[in-house]
Every structure is written in C-alpha cells, then in structure tokens.
Coordinates of C-alpha atoms and ligand atoms in Angstrom, one line a residue:
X25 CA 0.0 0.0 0.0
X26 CA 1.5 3.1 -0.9
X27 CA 1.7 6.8 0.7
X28 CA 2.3 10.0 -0.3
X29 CA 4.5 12.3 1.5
X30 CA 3.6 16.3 1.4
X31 CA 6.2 16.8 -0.5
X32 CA 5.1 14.4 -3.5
X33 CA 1.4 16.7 -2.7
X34 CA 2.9 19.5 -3.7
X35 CA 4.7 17.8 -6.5
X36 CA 1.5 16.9 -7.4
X37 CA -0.7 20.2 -7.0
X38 CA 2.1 22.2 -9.1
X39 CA 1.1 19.5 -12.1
X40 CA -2.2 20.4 -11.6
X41 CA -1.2 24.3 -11.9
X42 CA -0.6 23.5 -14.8
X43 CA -3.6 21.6 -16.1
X44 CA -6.6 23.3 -14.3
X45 CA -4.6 27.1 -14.9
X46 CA -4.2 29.5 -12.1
X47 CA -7.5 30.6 -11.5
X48 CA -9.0 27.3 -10.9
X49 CA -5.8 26.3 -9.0
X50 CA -6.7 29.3 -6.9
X51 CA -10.0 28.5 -6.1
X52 CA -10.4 25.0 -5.8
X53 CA -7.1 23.1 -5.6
X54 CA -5.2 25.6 -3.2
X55 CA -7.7 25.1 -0.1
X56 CA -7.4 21.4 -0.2
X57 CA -5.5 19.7 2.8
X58 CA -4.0 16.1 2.0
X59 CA -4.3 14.5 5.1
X60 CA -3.6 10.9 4.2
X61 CA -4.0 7.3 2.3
X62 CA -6.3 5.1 3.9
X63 CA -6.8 1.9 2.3
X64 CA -7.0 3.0 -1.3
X65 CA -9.2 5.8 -0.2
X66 CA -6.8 9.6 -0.7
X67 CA -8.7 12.0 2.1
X68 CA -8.4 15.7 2.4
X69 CA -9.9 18.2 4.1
X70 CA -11.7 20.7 2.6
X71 CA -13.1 24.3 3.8
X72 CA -16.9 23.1 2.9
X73 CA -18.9 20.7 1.7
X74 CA -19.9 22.7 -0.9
X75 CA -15.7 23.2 -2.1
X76 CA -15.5 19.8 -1.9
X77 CA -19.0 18.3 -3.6
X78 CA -17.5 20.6 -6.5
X79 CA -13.6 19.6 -6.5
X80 CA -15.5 16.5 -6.7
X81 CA -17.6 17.0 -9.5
X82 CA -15.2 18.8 -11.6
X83 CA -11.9 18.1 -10.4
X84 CA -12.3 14.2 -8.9
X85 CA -11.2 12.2 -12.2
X86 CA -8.0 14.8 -12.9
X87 CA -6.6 14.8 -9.1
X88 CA -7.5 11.2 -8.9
X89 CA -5.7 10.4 -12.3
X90 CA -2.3 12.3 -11.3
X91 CA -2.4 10.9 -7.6
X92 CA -2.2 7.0 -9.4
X93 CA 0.9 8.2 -11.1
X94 CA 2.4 9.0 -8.0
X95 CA 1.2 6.6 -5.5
X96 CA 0.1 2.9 -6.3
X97 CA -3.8 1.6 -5.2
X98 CA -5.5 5.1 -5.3
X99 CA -9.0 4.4 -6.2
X100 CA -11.2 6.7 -4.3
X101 CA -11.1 10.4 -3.0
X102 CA -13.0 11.0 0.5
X103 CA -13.1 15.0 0.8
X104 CA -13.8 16.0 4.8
X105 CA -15.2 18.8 6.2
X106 CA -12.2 20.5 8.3
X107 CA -13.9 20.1 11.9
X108 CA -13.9 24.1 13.0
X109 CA -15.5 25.1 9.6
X110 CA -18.0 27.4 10.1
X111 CA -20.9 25.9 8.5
X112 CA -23.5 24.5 9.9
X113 CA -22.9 22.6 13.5
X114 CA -21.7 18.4 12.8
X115 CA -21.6 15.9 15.1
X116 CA -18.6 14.4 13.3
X117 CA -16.7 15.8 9.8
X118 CA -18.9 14.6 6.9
X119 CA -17.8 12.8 4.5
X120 CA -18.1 13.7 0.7
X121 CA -18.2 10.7 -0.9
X122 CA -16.9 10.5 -4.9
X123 CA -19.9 9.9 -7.5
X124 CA -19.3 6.7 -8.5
X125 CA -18.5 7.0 -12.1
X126 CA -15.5 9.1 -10.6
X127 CA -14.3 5.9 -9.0
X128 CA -11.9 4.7 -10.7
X129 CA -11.9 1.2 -12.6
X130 CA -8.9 -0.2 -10.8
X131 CA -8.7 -4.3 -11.1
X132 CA -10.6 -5.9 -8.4
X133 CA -8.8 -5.5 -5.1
X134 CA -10.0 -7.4 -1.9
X135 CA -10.5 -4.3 0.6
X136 CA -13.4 -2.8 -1.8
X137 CA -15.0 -6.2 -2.0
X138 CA -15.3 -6.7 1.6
X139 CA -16.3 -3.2 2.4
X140 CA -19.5 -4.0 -0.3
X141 CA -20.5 -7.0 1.7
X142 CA -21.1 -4.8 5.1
X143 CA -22.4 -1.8 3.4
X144 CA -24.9 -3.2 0.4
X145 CA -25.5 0.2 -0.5
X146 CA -24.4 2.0 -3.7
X147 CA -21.9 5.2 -2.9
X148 CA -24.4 8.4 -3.6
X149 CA -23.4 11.5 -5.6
X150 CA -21.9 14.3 -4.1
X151 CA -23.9 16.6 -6.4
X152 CA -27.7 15.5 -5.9
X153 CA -28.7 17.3 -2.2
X154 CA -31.5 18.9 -1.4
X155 CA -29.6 22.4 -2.2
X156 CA -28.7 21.7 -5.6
X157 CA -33.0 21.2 -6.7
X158 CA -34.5 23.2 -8.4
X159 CA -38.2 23.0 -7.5
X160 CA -41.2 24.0 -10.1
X161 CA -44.8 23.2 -11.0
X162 CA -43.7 19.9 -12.4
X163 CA -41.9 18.4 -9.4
X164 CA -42.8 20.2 -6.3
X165 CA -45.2 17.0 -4.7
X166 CA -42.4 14.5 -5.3
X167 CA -39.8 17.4 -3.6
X168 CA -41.9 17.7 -1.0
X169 CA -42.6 14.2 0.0
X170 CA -38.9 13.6 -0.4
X171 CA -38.6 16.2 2.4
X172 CA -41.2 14.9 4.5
X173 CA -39.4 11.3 4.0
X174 CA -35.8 12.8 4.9
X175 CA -37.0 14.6 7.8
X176 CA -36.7 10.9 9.7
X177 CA -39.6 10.9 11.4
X178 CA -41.9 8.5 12.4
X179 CA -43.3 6.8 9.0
X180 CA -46.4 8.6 7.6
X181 CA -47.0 6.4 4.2
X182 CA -45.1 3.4 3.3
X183 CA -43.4 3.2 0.4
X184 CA -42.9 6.3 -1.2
X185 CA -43.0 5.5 -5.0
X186 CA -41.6 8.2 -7.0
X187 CA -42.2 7.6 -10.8
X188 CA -41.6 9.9 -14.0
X189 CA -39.7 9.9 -17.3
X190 CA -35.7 9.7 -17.8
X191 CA -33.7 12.5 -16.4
X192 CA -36.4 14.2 -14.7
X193 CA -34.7 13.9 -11.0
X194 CA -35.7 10.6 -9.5
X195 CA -32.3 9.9 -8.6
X196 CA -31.3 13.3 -7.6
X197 CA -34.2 13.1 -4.9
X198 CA -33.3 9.4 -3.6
X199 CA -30.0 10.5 -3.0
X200 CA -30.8 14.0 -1.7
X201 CA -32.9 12.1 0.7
X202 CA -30.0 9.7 1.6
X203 CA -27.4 13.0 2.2
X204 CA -30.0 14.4 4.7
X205 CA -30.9 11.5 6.7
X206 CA -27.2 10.9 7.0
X207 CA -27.0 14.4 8.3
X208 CA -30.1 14.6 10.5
X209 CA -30.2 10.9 11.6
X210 CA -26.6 9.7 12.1
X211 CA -28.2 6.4 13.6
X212 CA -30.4 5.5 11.1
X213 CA -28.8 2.7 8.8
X214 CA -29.7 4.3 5.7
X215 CA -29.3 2.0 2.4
X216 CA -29.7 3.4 -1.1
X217 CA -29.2 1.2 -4.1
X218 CA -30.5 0.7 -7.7
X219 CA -32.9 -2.5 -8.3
X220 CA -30.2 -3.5 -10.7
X221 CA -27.6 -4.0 -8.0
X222 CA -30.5 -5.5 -5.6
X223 CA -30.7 -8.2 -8.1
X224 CA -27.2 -8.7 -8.4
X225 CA -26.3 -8.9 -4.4
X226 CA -29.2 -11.5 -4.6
X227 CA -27.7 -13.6 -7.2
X228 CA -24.3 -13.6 -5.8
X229 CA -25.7 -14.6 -2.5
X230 CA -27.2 -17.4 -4.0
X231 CA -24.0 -18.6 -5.6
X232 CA -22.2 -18.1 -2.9
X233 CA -24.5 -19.7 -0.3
X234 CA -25.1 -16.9 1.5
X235 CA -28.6 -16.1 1.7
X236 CA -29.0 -16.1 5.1
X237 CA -26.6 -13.0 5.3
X238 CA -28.7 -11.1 2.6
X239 CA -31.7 -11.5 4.5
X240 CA -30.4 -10.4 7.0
X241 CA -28.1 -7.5 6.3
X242 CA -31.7 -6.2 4.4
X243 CA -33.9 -7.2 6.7
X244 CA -31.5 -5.0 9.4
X245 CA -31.8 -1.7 7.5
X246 CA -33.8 1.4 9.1
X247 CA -34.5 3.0 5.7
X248 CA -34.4 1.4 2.3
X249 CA -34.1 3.1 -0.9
X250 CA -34.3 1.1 -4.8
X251 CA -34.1 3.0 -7.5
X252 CA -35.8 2.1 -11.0
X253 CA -37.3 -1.3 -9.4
X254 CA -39.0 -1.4 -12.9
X255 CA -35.7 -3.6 -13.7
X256 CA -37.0 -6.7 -11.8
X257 CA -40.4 -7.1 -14.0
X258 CA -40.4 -10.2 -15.5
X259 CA -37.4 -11.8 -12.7
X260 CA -39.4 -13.6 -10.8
X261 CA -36.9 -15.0 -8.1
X262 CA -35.4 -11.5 -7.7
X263 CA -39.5 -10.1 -7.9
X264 CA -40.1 -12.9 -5.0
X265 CA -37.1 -11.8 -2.5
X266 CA -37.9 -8.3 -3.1
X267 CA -41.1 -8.8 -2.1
X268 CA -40.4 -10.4 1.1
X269 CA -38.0 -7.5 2.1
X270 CA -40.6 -5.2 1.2
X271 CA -42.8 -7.3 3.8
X272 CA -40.1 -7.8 6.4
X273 CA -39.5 -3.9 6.6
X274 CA -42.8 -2.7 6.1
X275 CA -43.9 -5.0 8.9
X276 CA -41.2 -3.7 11.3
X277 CA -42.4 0.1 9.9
X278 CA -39.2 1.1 8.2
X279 CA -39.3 3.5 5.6
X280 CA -39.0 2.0 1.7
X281 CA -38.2 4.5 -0.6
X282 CA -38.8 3.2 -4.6
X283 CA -38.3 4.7 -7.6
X284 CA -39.7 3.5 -11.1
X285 CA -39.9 5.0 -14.9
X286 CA -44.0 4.4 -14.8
X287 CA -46.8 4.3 -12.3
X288 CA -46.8 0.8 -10.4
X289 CA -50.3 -0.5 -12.8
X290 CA -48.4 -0.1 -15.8
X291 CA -45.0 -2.2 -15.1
X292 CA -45.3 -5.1 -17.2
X293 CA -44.7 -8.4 -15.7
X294 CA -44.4 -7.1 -12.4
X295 CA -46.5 -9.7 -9.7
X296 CA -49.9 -7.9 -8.8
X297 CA -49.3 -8.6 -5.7
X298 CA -46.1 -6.6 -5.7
X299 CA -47.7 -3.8 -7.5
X300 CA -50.6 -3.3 -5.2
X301 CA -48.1 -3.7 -2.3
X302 CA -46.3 -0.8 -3.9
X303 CA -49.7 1.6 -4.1
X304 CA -50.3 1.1 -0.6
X305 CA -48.0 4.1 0.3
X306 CA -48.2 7.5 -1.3
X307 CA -47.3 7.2 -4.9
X308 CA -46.6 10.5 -6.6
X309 CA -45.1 11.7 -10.1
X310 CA -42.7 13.8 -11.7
X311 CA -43.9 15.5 -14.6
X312 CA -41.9 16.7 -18.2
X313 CA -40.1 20.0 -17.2
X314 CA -41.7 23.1 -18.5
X315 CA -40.3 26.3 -19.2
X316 CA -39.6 27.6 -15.7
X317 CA -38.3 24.8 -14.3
X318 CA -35.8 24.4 -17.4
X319 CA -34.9 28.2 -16.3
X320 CA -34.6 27.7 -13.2
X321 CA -31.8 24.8 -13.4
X322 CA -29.8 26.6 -16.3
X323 CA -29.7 29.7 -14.0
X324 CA -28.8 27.8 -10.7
X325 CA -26.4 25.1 -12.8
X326 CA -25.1 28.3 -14.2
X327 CA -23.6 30.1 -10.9
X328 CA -21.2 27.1 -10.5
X329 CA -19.7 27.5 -14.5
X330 CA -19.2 31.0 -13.9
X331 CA -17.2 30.0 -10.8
X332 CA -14.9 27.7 -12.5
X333 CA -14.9 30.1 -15.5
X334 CA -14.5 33.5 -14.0
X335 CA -15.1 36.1 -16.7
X336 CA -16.5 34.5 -18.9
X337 CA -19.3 36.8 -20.5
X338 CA -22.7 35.6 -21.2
X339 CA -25.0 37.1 -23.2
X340 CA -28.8 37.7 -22.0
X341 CA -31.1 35.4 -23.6
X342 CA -28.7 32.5 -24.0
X343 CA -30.4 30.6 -20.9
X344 CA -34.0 31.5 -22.2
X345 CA -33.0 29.9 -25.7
X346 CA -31.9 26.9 -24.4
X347 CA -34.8 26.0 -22.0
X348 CA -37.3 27.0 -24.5
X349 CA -35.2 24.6 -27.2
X350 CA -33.7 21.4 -24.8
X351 CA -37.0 19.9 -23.3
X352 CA -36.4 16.5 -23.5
X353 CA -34.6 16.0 -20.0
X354 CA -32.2 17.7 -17.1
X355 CA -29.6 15.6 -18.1
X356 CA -29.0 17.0 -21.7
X357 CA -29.8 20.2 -20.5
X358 CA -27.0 20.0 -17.9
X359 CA -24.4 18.3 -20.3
X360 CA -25.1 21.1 -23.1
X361 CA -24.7 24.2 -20.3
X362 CA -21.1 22.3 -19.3
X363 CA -20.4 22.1 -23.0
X364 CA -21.1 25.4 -23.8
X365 CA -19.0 27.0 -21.1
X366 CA -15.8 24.6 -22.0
X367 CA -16.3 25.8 -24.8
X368 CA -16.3 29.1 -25.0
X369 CA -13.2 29.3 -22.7
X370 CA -11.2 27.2 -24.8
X371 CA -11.7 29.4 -27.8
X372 CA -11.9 32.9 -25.4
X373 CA -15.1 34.1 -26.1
X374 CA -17.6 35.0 -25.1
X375 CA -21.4 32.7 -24.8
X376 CA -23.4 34.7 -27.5
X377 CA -26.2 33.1 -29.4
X378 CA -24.3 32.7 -32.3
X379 CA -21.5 31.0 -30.2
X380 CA -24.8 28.7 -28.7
X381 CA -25.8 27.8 -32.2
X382 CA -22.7 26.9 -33.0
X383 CA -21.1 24.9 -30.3
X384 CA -24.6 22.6 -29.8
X385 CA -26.0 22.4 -33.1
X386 CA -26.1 18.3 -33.0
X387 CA -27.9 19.0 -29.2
X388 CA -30.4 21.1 -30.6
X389 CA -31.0 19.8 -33.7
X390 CA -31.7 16.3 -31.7
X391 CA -34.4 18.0 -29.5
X392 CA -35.6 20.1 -31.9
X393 CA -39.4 20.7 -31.4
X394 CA -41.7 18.6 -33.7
X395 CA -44.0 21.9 -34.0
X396 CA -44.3 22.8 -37.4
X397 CA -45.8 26.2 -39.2
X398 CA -48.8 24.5 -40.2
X399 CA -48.8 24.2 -36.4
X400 CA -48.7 27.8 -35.4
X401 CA -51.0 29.0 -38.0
X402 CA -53.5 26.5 -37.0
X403 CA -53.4 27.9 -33.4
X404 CA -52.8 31.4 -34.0
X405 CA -55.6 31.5 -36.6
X406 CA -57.5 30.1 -34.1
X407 CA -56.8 32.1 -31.2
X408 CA -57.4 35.3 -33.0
X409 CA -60.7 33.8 -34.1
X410 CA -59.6 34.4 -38.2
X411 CA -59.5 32.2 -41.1
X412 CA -56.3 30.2 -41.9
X413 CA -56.9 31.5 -45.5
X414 CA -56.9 35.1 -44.2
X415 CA -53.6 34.5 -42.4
X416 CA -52.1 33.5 -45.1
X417 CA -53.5 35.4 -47.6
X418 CA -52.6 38.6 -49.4
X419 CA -55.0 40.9 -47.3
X420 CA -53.4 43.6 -44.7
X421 CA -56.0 45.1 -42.7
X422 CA -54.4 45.2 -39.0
X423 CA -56.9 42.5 -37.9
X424 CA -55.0 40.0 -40.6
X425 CA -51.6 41.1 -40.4
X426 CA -50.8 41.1 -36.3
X427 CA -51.9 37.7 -35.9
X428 CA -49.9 36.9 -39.2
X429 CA -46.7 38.9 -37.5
X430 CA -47.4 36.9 -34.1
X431 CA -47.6 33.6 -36.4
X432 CA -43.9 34.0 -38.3
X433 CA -42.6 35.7 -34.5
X434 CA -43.7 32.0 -33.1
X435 CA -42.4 30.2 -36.2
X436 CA -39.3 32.2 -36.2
X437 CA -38.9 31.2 -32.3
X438 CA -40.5 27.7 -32.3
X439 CA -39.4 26.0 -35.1
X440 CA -35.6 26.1 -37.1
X441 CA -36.8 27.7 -40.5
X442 CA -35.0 29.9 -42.2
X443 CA -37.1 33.5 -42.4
X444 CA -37.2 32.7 -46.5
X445 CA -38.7 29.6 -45.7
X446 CA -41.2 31.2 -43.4
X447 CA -42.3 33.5 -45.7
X448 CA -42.6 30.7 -48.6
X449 CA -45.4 29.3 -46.0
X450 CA -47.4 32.3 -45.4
X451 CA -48.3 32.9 -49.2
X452 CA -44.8 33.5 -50.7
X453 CA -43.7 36.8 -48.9
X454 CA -40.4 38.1 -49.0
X455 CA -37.9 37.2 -46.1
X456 CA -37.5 41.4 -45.5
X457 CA -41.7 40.9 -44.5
X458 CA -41.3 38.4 -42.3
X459 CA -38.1 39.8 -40.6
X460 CA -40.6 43.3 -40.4
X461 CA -43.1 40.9 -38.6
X462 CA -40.6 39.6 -36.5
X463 CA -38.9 42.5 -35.1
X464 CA -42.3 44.3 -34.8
X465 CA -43.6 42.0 -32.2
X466 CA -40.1 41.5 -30.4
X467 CA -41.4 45.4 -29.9
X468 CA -45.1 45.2 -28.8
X469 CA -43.9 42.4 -26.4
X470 CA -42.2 44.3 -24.3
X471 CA -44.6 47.7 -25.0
X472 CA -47.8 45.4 -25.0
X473 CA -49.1 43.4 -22.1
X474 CA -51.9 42.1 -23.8
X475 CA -49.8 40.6 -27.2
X476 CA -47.0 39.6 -24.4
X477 CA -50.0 37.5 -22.8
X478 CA -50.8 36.1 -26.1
X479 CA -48.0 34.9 -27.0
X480 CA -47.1 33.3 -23.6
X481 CA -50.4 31.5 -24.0
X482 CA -49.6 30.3 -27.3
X483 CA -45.7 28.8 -26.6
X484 CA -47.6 27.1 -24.0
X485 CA -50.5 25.9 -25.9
X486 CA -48.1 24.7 -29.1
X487 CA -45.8 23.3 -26.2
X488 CA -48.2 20.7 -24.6
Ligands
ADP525 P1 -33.7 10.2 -13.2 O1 -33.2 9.4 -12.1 O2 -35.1 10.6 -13.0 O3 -33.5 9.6 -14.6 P2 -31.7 12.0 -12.4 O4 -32.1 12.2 -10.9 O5 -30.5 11.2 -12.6 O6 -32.9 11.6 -13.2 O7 -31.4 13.5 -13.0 C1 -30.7 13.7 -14.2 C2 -29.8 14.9 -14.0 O8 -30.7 16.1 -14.0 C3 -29.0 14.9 -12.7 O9 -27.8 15.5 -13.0 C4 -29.8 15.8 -11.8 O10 -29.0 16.5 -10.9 C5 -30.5 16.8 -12.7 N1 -31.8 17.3 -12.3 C6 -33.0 16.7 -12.5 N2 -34.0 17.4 -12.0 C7 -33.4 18.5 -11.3 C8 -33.9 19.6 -10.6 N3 -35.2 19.8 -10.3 N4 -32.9 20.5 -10.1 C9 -31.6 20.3 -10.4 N5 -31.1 19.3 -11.1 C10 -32.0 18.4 -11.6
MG526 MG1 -32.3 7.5 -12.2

C-alpha cells in the first residue's frame, strides 16, 4: 500500500497548476488539505462541503488520475469537512463521498470487496442534495414528500413510489434524501441502491451460499431506498425476495423508498401482488419539465460555471433559448450548459447566441421541437378567431396582419426555418416581410401586455 509524502502533494498540486490554470488552481485546488491514504481511499480536508461536492464533480477524475501516477492503489477520494469550519454545526466531519462514475476502474482488489458485503448500498453523488434542486410546478409533490421522507420521522406512508420519465430527477431526490438522513439521523442505517444492483447482491448470495446474510443484512436496515425497481419485471426470483423485504421492513415500519420510470399499474410483468403492495403508500409523479423549471436549473447550474470560468461573459437570452429549445430532459440540458462553457473558454469568447448555435448544433438539432408552421397557423388562426386562408393570404387590414406577425414571430422562435422559408409558407412573402413581422412583435412584447400574454399563452399551448 502506498503513501504520499507532502512533498510528493505539492509535487502533485504544481502538475495540476498546470492543467486546471491559475485561476481554478486558486479556487479550488489551493484550499485542499492532503491528510492521508487510507486503504485505497486519498482524504483531504476541505473548507466546505460545498468546495469539496465541486472539486469532486469537476476536479475528482484529474486529481484522482495524477495521484495513481504517483502513489500505487488510489481508487477513491474522500473529501472531509475540516472540523472548525464554520458551517452548519456536525456531530462528526462529513464525509463527501466520490460519485461513482468518478471511482476509478482499478482491477478488483480485496478491501473494496469486503467493504460491499457490510455496506450493500451504492456510494451516492456528491452533487444530488436537497440544495442543488431546483423545484417548479412539475416536481414540487415528489420534492416535497422527499422532504417529508428525509426529515426521519416516524413513517407517515409506506413506500414512497416516485415515478416519471428519464432525467427528470428521480435519482437526484433518492439520493438528496440519503445526504439528509445521514446528516439529521446519524443512527439510522440508511441504504440506497438501484434495483439493478439489488438483483445482483441477490444472485451472488445465492452462488455463494449466503442467503441467510442477505436477508439479514436487508432485513437490518432502518431506511431502504431502490431505484428504477422497474428492472426486476419479468425476474421472478429476484420479484419474489424483493417482495419479502418489502414485507419484512414494512412490517417492522421502516421506511421504503422506490423509484420507477412508470406508475406501479403499468409495469409489465411485475406480480400484482407486488404492484398493489407498492400503491399502498403515497405514490406521486414527476412531470416533463416546463419552461420555468428548465430556467430555473440553467440559472442555478449556471452560478457554478461561472465560478470555475470566471469572466466569462454571457449574453442575456442564451439561458431563455436553451430552455425554450432542450425539453427533453435535465440531463442533456445540464451536459449542453457544461459544453457550452468549456467551450467558450477554450476558444476565449464570449457565450453569444451565435457562439450557442454553433457549439450545440447536433444538441439542438436532436431536441428540436416537432412543431411545425402549419402548427402555429392553426393555433394562431384560431386564437385570434380568423381564417387560416386570411392569415395567409394577401390581405393587410391590422386584424390580418398582427396575428400573421405573431404567427412568423412563433415560427421564427419555435421552429428552425429559415425566415425565407417562413415567408414561402405564409403565401410566398419576401424574407424582409417576415423579418418586419418579427422585429415588430419583439417590440409590442415588451410595450404590449396584452400581445406579451398572447403569446405566452400560445408557446404554452403549441408546447403541450
Ligand atoms: P432520473 O433518475 O429521474 O432519470 P436524475 O435524478 O438522474 O434523473 O437526474 C438527471 C440529471 O438532472 C441529474 O444530474 C440531476 O441532478 C439533474 N436534475 C434533474 N432534476 C433536477 C432539478 N429539479 N434540479 C436540479 N437538477 C436536476
Ligand atoms: Mg435515475
């Protein structure tokens, strides 16, 4: 097992001078303490949690990378909260752990193993807490029955199902939930894990002959957490030992915690008697992100790029483009923000629209909105209360032509056409017309509360 003197540490932090630049160096790497090598685990102590949930996030593959050079066996980084720090008041320095696809994939070594078989649970991810959610419309029941859950208390509805479509924060809240029982309940044994890995455990206590130790490590925990238990529909031995640790915990009242992509009726090849078991409790739903919410994320993920990029200018409306043009989940909208801010420092410029067009054209173009013009002429025909022909046609009374300006204004926003090909689908006009139309409501919608309402009411209408 190796070690690493301070003096190979600062060996080590002037390399990363040099790959993470001064500024970063400044604000992130500088304030870390090395403190030592446990086991294959490299600790350091960090100012706050929030430093080191970042360093970890950003920073945990690089340091962990260059530490390996130096000493042999380093798989994981722990960051701890220095003891004095003057956050909030802990019983005991908290432990950061690394998201797991940080960990590195070092060849099987016996001390990981054997920590597994005490602990069955899967390590959580620094970044999804409580703080880092953004709550809207769409998910504020399942946030707040996650709180309710993490508070510890005495067990109100048993299990909480959370369901809802990829990337839309199931995880996030599992895990915030995990992070603040640890916190508020130091004595609870919490376990987390995905049904996936419940399955597996299961299987390798079979082989191994060690099902009494399954039971009973499962049948020991205070709270218990599986994530996307639509994996074990249609595995019925896995379906059948899940079932009885359902029973076993729910009978000693111990809070289950289950996460699926759809409502507990509509998993296929799933027991009924599992799937009524897992309505008993409350059962609530995240739905699709809308607008705000999208917002909302890009503006709080936002305040940590500028931090690692400091300076870096971005232009007003870049965050409104992109949640009104990524809808299909948080993931991609994350992964395009963290694009778009590499980006632009690697090249030195700054985020402009132009820059945004550029850098995630394959992003956008993949999410690109099925509304079409026929679309928006349909609904802003309709909304005005005129005839599609009108709208289209050659006429230019004012009670034709500002619903036809709001129309190629939507289109222009909605949709990716070209202004020439807007105006080929609103009876052949010029692209200098619709550009008119287009720049005349960007006016009225900040001078005209009524057309601003319209408008809103229509994104939102083509939107659902
Ligand atoms: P799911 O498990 O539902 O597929 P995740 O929980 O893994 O989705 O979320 C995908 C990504 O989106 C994660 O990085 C998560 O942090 C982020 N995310 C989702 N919803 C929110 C939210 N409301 N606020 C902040 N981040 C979110
Ligand atoms: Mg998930």
């Amino acid at each position: 097992m190796g070690n690493m003197t301070q003096e190979q540490w600062g060996k080590l932090q002037q390399n990363l001078l040099t790959t993470v630049g001064k500024n970063n160096y400044a604000t992130w790497i500088e304030p870390l303490e090395f403190l030592e090598i446990a086991e294959d685990v490299a600790v350091f102590e960090v100012p706050t949690s929030f430093l080191g949930n970042y360093v970890s996030q950003n920073f945990g593959d690089l340091i962990l990378h260059q530490l390996s050079e130096v000493v042999e066996n380093v798989r994981r980084i722990n960051f701890r909260v220095a003891a004095n720090s003057s956050q909030r008041p802990t019983r005991k320095a908290e432990i950061v752990d690394m998201p797991k696809e940080v960990q590195k994939d070092a060849p099987a070594v016996v001390p990981q193993a054997a920590r597994e078989d005490l602990v069955p649970g899967a390590p959580l991810d620094a970044r999804f807490t409580f703080d880092t959610f953004v709550v809207g419309k769409p998910n504020e029941l399942a946030h707040a029955a996650a709180r309710r859950v993490a508070e510890g208390g005495p067990v109100t509805f048993n299990p909480l199902f959370l369901y809802g479509g990829v990337g839309l924060g199931k995880t996030h809240l599992m895990h915030a939930i995990a992070w603040e029982l640890q916190t508020q309940r130091p004595d609870l044994n919490v376990v987390y894990l995905s049904a996936e890995q419940f399955m597996y455990r299961f299987v390798q206590a079979l082989r191994d002959r060690k099902m009494m130790d399954f039971k009973q490590l499962f049948r020991s925990v205070d709270v218990l957490m599986v994530d996307d238990v639509q994996f074990i529909a249609g595995k019925d031995s896995t379906q059948e030992e899940f079932f009885h640790t359902f029973n076993a915990l729910v009978d000693q009242n111990k809070q289950i915690i289950i996460s699926a992509d759809r409502a507990p009726g509509e998993i296929k090849d799933l027991e009924d008697r599992i799937k009524s078991r897992l309505q008993c409790g409350l059962v609530v739903d995240l739905h699709p992100t809308d607008y705000e919410l999208r917002l909302g994320i890009l503006q709080s993920k936002v305040e940590l790029h500028k931090m690692q990029y400091p300076g870096l200018e971005l232009a007003p409306g870049v965050l409104e483009f992109l949640a009104h043009r990524i809808s299909t989940n948080v993931r991609v909208l994350e992964g395009a923000l963290t694009r778009l801010f590499a980006f632009a420092s690697l090249v030195g410029r700054p985020i402009t629209m132009d820059l945004t067009q550029d850098c995630l054209a394959d992003v956008l173009r993949a999410s690109e909105r099925k509304i079409t013009v026929e679309e928006i002429q349909r609904k802003v025909s309709e909304h005005y209360n005129i005839r599609l022909s009108d709208m289209i046609g050659p006429k230019r009374v004012r009670s034709y032509a500002r619903p036809r300006q709001v129309a190629m204004y939507l289109c222009k926003q909605l949709t990716s056409r070209s202004l020439p090909e807007i105006g080929r689908r609103f009876g052949g006009r010029d692209h200098t017309t619709v550009m008119h139309g287009v720049k005349r409501i960007e006016e009225l919608r900040v001078q005209d509360g009524q057309i601003a309402e319209d408008l809103e009411m229509l994104r939102r209408a083509l939107e659902a």
